Coordinates of C-alpha atoms and ligand atoms in Angstrom, one line a residue:
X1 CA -138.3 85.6 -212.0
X2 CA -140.4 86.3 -209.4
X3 CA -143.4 88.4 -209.7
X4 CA -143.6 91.8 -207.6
X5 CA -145.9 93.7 -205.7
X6 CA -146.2 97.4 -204.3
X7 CA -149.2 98.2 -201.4
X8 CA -150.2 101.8 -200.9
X9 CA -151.7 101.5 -197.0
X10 CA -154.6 104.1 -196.6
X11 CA -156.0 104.9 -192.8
X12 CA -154.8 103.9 -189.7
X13 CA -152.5 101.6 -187.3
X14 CA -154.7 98.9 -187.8
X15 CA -154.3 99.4 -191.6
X16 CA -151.0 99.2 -191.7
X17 CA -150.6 95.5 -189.4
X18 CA -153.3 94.5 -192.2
X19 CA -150.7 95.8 -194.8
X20 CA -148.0 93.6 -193.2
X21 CA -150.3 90.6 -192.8
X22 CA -150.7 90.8 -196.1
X23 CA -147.6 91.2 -197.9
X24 CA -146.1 88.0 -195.3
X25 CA -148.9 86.0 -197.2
X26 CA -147.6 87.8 -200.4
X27 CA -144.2 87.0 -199.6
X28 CA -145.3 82.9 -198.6
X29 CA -146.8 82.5 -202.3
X30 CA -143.3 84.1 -203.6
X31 CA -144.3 87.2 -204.3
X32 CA -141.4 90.1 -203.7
X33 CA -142.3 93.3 -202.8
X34 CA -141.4 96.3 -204.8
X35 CA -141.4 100.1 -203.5
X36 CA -142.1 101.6 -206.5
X37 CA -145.9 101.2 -208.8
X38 CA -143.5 100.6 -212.2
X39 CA -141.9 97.8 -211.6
X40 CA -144.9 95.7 -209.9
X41 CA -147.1 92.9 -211.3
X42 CA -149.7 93.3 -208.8
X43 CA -150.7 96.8 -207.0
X44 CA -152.4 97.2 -204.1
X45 CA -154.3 99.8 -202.3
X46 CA -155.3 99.0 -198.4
X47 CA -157.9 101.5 -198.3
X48 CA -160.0 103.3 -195.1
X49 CA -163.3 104.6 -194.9
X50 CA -163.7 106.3 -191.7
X51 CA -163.8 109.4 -193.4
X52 CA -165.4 110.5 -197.0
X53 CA -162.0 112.1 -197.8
X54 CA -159.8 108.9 -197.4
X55 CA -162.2 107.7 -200.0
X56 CA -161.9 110.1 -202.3
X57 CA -158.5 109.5 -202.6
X58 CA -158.8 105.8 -203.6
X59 CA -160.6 106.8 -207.1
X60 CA -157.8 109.5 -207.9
X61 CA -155.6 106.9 -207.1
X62 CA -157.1 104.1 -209.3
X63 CA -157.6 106.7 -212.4
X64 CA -153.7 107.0 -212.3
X65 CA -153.1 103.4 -211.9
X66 CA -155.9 102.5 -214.8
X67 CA -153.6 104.8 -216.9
X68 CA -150.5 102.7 -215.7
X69 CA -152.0 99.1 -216.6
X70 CA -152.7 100.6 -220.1
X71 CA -149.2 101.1 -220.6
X72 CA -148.7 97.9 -219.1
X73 CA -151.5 95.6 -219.9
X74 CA -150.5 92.3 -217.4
X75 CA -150.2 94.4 -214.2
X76 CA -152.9 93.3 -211.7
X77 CA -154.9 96.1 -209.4
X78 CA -156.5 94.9 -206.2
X79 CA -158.1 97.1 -203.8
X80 CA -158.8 95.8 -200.3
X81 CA -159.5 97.0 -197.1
X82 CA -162.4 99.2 -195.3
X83 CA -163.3 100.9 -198.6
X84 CA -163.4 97.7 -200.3
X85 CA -165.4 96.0 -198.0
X86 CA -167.9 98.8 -197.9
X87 CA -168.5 99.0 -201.5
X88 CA -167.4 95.7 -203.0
X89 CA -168.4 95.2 -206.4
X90 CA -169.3 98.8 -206.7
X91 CA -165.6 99.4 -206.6
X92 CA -165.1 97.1 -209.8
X93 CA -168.3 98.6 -211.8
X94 CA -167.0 102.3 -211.1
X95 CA -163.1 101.4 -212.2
X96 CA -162.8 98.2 -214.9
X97 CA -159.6 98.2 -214.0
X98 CA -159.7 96.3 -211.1
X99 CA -158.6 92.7 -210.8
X100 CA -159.3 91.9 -207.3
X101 CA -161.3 93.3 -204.5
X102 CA -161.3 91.7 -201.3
X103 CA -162.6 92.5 -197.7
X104 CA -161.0 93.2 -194.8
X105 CA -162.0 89.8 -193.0
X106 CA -161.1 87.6 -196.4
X107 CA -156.7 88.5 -195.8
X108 CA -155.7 84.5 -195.3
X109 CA -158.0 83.7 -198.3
X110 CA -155.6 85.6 -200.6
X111 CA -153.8 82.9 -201.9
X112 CA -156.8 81.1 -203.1
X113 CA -158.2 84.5 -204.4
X114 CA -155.0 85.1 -206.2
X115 CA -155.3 81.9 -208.0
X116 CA -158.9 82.4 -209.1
X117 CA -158.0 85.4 -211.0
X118 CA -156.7 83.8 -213.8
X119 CA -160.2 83.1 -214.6
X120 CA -161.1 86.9 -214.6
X121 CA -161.9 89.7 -211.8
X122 CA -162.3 88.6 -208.4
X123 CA -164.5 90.5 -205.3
X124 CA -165.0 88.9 -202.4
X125 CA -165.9 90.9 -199.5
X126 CA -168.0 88.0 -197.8
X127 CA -167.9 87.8 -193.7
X128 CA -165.7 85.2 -192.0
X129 CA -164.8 84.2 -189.0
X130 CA -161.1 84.6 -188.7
X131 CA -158.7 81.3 -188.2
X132 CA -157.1 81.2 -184.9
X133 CA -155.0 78.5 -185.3
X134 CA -151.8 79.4 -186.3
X135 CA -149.8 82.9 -186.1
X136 CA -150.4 84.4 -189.5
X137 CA -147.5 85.2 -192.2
X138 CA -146.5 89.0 -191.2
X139 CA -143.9 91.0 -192.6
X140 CA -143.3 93.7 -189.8
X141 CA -142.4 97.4 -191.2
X142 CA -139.3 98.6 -188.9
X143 CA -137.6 96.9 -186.5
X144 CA -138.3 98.0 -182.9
X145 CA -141.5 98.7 -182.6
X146 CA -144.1 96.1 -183.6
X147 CA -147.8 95.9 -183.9
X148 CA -150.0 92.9 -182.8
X149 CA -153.7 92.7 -183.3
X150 CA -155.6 91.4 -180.5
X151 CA -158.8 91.3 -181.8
X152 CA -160.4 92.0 -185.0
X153 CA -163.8 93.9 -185.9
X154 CA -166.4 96.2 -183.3
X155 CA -169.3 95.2 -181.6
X156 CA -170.1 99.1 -179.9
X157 CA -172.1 100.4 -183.2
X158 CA -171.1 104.3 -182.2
X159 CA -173.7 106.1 -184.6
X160 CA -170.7 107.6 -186.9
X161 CA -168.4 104.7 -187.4
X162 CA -168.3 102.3 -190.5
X163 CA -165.7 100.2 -188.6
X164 CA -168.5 97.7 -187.5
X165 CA -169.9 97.2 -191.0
X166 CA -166.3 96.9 -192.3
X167 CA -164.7 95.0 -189.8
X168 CA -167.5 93.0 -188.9
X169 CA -168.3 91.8 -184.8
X170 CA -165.6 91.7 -182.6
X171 CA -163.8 88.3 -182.1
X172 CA -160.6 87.9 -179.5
X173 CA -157.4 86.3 -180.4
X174 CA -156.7 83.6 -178.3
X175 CA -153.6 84.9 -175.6
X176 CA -151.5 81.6 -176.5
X177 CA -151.5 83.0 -180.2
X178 CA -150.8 86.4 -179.2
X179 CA -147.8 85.5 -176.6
X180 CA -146.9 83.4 -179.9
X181 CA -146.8 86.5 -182.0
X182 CA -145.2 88.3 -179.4
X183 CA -142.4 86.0 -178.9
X184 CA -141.5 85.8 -182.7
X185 CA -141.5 89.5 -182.4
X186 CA -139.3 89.6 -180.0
X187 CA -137.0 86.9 -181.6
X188 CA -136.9 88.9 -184.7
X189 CA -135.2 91.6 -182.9
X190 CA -138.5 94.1 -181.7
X191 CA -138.1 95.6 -178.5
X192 CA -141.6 97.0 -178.3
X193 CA -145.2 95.8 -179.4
X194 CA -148.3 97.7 -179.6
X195 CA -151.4 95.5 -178.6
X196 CA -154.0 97.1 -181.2
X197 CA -157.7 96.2 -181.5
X198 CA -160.9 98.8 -181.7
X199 CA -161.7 98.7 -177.7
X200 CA -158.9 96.5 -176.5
X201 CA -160.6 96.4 -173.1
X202 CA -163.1 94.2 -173.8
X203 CA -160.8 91.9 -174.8
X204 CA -161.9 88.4 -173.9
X205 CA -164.9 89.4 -172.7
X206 CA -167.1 87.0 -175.4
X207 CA -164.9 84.3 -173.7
X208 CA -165.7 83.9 -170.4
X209 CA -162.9 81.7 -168.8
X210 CA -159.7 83.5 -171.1
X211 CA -157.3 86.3 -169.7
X212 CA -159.1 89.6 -169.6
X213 CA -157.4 92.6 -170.7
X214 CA -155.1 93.1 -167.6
X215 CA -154.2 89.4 -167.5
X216 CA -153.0 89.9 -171.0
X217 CA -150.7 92.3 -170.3
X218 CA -149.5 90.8 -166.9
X219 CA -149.3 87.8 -168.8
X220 CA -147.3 89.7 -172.2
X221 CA -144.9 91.4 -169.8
X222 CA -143.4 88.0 -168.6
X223 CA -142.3 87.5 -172.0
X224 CA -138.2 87.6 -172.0
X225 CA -136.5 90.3 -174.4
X226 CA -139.9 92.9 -174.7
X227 CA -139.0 96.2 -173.2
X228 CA -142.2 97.8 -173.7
X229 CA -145.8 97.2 -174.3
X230 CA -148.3 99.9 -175.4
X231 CA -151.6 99.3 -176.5
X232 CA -154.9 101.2 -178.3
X233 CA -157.6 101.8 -178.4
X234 CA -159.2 102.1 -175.0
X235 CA -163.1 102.7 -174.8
X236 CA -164.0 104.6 -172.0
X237 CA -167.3 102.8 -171.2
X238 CA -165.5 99.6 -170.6
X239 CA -162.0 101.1 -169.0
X240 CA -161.8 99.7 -165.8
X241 CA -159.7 98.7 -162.7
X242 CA -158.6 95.9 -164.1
X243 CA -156.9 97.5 -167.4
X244 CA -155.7 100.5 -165.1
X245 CA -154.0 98.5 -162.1
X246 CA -152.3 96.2 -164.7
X247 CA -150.5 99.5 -166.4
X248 CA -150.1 100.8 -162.6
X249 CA -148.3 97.1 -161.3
X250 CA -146.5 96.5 -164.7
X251 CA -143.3 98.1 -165.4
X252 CA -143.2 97.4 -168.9
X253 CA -146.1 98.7 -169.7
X254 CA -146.4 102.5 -171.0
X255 CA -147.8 104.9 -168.9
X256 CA -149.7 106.2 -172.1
X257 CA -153.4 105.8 -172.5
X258 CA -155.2 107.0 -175.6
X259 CA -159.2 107.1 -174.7
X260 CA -161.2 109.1 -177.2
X261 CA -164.1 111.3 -175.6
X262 CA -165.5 112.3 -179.2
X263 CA -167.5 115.2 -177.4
X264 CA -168.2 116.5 -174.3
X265 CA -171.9 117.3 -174.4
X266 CA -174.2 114.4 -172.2
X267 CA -176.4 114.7 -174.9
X268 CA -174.4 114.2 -177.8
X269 CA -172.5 111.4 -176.6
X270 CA -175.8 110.1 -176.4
X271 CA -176.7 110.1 -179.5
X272 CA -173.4 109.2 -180.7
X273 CA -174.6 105.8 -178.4
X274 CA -170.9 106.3 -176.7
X275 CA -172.5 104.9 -173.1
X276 CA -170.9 107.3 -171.3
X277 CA -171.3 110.9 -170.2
X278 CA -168.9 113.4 -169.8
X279 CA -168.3 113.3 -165.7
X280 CA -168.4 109.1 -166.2
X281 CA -165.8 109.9 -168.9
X282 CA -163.5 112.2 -166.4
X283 CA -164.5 109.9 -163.7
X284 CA -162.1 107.2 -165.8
X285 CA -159.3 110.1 -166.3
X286 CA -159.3 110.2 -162.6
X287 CA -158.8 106.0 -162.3
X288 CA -156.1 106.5 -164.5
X289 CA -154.3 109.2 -162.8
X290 CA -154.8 107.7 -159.7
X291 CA -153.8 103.9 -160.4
X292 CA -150.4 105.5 -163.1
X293 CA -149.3 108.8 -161.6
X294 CA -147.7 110.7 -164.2
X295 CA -149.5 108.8 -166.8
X296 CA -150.2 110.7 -170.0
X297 CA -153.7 111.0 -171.6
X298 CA -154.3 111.4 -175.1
X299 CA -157.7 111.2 -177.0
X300 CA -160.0 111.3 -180.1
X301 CA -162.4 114.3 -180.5
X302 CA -164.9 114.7 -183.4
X303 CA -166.7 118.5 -183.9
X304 CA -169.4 119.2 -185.4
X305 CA -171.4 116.0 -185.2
X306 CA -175.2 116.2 -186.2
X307 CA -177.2 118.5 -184.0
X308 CA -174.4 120.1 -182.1
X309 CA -174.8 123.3 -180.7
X310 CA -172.8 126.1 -179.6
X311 CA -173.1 125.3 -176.0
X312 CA -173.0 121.5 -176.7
X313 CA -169.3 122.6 -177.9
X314 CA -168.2 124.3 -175.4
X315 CA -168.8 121.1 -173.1
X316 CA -166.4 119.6 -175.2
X317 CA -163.9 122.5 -174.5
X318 CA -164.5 122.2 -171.0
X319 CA -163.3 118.4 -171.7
X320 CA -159.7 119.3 -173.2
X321 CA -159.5 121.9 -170.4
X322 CA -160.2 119.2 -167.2
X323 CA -158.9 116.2 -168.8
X324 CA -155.2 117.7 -169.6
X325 CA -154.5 115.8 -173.0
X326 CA -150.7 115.5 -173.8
X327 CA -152.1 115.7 -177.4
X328 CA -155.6 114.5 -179.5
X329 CA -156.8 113.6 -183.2
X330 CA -159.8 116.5 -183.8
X331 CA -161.8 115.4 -186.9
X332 CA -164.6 117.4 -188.7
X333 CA -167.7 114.4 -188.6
X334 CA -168.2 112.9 -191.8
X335 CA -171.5 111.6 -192.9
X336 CA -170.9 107.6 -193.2
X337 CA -173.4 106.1 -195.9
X338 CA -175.4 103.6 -194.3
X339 CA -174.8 104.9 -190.2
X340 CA -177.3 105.9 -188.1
X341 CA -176.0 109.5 -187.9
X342 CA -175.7 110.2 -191.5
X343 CA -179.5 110.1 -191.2
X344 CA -179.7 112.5 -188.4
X345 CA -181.1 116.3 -188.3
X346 CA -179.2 118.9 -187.5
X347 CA -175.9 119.0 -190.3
X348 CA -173.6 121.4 -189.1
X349 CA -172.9 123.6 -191.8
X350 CA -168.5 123.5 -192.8
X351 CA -168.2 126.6 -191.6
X352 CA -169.6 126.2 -188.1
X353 CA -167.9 122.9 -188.1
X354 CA -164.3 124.5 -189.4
X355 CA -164.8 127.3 -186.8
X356 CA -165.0 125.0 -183.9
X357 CA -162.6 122.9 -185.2
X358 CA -160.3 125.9 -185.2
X359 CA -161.0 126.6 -181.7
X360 CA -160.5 123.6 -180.0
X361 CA -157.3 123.1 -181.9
X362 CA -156.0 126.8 -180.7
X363 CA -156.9 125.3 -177.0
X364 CA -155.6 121.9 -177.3
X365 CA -152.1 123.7 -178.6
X366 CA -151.7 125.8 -175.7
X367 CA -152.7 123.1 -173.3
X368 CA -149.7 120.6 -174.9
X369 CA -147.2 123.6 -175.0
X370 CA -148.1 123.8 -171.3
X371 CA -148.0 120.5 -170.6
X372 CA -144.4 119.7 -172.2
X373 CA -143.0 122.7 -170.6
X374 CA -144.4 121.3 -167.3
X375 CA -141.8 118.2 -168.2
X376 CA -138.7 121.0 -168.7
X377 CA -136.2 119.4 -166.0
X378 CA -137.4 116.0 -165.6
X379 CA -135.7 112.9 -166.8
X380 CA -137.6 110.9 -168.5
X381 CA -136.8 107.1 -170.2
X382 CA -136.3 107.0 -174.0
X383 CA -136.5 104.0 -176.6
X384 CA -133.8 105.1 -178.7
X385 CA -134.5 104.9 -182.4
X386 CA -131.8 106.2 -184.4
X387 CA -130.0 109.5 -185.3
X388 CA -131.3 112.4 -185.5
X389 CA -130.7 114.6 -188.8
X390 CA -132.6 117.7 -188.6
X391 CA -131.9 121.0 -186.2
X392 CA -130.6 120.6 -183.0
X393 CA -133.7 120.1 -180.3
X394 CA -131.4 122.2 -178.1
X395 CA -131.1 125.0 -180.2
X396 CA -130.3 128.1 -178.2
X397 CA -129.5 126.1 -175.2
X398 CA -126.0 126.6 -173.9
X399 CA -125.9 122.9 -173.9
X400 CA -126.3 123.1 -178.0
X401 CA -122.5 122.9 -179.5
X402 CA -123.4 120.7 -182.7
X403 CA -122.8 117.4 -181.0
X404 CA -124.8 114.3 -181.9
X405 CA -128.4 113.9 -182.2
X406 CA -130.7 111.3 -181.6
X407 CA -134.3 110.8 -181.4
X408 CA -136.6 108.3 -179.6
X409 CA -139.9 107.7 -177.8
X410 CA -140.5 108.3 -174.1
X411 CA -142.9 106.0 -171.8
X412 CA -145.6 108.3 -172.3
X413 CA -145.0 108.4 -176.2
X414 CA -143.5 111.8 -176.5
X415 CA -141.6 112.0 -179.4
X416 CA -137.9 113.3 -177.9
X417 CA -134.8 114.5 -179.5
X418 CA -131.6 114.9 -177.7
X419 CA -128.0 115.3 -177.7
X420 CA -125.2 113.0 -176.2
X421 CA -122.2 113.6 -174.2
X422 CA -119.9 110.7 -174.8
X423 CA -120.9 107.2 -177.0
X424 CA -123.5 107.1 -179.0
X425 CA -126.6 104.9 -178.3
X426 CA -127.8 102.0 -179.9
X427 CA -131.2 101.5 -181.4
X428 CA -133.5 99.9 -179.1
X429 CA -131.5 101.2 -175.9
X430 CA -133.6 102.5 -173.1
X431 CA -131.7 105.6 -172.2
X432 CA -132.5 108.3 -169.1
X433 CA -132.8 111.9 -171.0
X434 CA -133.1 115.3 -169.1
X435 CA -136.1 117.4 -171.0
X436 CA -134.3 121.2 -171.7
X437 CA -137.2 122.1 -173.5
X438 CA -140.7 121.5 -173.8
X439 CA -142.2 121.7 -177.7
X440 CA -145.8 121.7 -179.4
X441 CA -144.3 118.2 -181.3
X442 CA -140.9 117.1 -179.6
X443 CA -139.2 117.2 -176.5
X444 CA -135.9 118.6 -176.8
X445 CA -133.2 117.0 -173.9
X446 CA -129.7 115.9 -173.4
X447 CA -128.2 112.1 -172.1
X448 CA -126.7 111.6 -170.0
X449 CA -129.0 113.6 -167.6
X450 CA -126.1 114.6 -165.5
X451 CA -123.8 116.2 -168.0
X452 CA -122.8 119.5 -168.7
X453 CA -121.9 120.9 -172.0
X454 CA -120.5 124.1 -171.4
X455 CA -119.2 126.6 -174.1
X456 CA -115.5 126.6 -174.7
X457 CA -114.4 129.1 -172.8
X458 CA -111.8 130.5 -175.6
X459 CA -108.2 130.5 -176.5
Ligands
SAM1 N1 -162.2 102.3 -181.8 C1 -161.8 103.6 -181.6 C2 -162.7 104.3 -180.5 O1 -163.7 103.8 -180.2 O2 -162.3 105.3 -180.1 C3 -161.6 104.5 -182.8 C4 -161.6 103.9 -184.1 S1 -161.8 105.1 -185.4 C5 -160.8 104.3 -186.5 C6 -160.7 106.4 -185.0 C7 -161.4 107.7 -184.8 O3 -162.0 108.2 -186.0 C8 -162.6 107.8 -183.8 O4 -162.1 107.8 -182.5 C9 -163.3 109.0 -184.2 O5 -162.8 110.1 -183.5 C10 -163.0 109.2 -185.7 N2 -164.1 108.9 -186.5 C11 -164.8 107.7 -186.7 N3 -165.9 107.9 -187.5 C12 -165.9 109.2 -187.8 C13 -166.7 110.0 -188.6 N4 -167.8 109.5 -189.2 N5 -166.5 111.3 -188.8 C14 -165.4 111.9 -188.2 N6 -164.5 111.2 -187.4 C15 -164.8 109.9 -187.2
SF4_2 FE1 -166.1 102.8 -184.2 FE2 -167.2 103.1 -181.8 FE3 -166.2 100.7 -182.5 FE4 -164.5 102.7 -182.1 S1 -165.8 101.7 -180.6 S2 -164.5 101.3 -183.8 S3 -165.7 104.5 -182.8 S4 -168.0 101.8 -183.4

């Protein structure tokens, strides 16, 4: 019988493509994956280390699953990922009941790691470069929307971030390899790819000669069958004409750009060794607007970062207010053993930091509720995912009679539910829906855009 694996994914988008990366390698040594921790041979947890708290949440986790291997003594526990290539061995000493801990940079040596466990535990966390020379095994999650790494690890060193240290420099997968990917994708039935990397515009630029950022996705959008392309992370130091006229000329590419400001004050972005300052960051807000009218912005904030003061915060409300986010990720900052600003002055005590926190969120909320009702009337294209179970989006509209409901992503990633007036679309249709009402989460609309669903007018 064949053995069986489960994968808990920790963290973020990147995370999760590692996740499918490796349970295709999983699935190439015969492995078959399992949903549920009881009836697996070999556990793993994908773990993240961006924040303390997502750490945390690896040792609970392994105390439960140390109480699980006593019950079942031949089940295997790896533990890979940011977290595990942070801490390595440490991970092993602090929990005996790990098999297996490898890094985030050691994924295609899994099959060879797997094999050396029979001898006893396993951690291997050492830096490598990565193979470029063939697509790697990936088992995709869903089937529309797919995620393609184009480059692996950081070279920026922002003072908070582990992700250098975890991820190790930053290396560019070659385009032929990515259009590769790209096509399978799109032969396996995906209608849309996300191009992810850390700072995806300086793509290519340790390469001199290769397709820069823009040429990637001029070059990705020729690619027969892909509906969409979206892409993330942007850094705003190296967002440039090039990456903005490509979105502006390229019709399959999403007018959505997600470029973190982190904070608004000159001099903490300074320390946080972000190379920008907050007019060069609103200056790139303008490019965008200008090169993708009616693009939508959304970003990453942090509060509370060492030595921030009360005015240095409100430079980063001034930010949210100018810069018009559709939406953003706030996070509290959290010390990162071994970074440069874990060693800095100035802690912000919680409660200052949970206080700000507050505020900007209270601001941000207003700013999206007024930004979505902006879109009340206008028609915008949806990737249709599937059915749509829960209240009617319409609710209280005199369009709402109980007829179907379906949900979907617009062009600018909104997440929209709407009803239909006639057949039902398929997944993966692009369909035109008319927004009837703007929400802090959703979009609420109706397709066709021209129909009118009015009450029965009685007996
Ligand atoms: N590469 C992306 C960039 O430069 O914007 C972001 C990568 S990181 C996985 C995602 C977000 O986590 C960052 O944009 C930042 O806002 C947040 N983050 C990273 N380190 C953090 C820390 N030490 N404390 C709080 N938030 C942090
Ligand atoms: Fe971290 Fe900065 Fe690299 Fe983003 S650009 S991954 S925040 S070091």
């Amino acid at each position: 019988m064949a053995k069986r694996f489960s994968i808990f994914t920790y963290g973020c988008q990147m995370n999760r493509y590692d996740t499918e990366t490796i349970t295709g390698h999983l699935e190439r040594e015969g492995y078959e994956r399992s949903e549920n921790f009881e009836t697996a041979d070999l556990i793993l947890l994908n773990t993240c280390s961006i924040r303390e708290r997502a750490e945390q949440k690896v040792f609970s986790q392994l105390g439960r699953l140390s109480r699980l291997k006593k019950e079942k003594p031949g089940l295997k526990i790896a533990v890979c990922g940011c977290f595990a290539t942070r801490e390595g061995e440490g991970i092993a000493k602090r929990q005996p009941a790990v098999d297996l801990v490898f890094g985030t940079q050691n994924i295609a040596e899994l099959p060879r790691l797997l094999g050396r466990m029979t001898e006893g535990r396993v951690v291997d966390v050492a830096p490598v470069e990565p193979d470029f020379t063939e697509v790697a095994p990936i088992r995709r999650e869903g089937d529309l929307s797919a995620w393609v790494s184009i480059a692996r690890g950081c070279d920026n060193f922002c003072t908070f971030c582990v992700v250098p240290y975890t991820r190790g420099p930053e290396w560019s997968k070659p385009s032929p390899l990515i259009v590769e990917e790209v096509e399978k994708a799109v032969a396996e039935g995906f209608r849309e790819v996300t191009l992810l990397g850390q700072n995806v515009n300086s793509y290519g630029r340790k390469t001199p000669g290769g397709l820069t950022f823009g040429g990637l996705l001029r070059r990705l959008v020729e690619v027969g069958g892909l509906l969409r392309v979206r892409f993330m992370t942007s850094h705003p130091k190296d967002c440039d004409l090039d990456m903005v006229a490509a979105m502006g000329e390229c019709a399959k590419v999403c007018e959505h750009l997600h470029l973190p400001f982190q904070a608004g004050s000159d001099e903490v972005l300074r320390r946080m060794e972000r190379g920008y300052t907050g007019e060069e960051y609103l200056a790139k807000v303008d490019l965008f607007r200008k090169h993708v009218p009616g693009g939508v912005l959304t970003s990453d904030v942090i509060v509370g970062f060492p030595g921030e003061t009360d005015r240095d915060f409100e430079k980063t409300l001034e930010i949210l207010h100018r810069a018009r986010f559709d939406s953003i990720f706030m996070f509290k900052y959290s010390p990162r053993p071994g970074t440069p600003a874990a060693a800095m002055p100035g802690r912000v005590p919680e409660e200052a930091m949970a206080e700000r926190f507050e505020e900007a969120l209270r601001l941000q909320r207003r700013m999206t509720e007024d930004l979505h009702r902006e879109l009340e009337g206008q028609v915008l294209e949806v990737m249709v995912e599937g059915a749509w179970e829960g209240a009617s989006p319409c609710q209280g509209c005199q369009e709402d009679r109980g007829v179907a409901g379906f949900s979907g992503r617009s062009r600018g990633n909104h997440r929209v539910q709407f009803i239909v007036d006639g057949p039902a679309p398929r997944p993966g249709d692009l369909v035109d829906v008319k927004v009837l009402r703007g929400g802090l989460h959703a979009l609420g609309g109706i397709w066709p855009p021209d129909s009118v669903l009015m009450e029965d007018s009685g007996p």
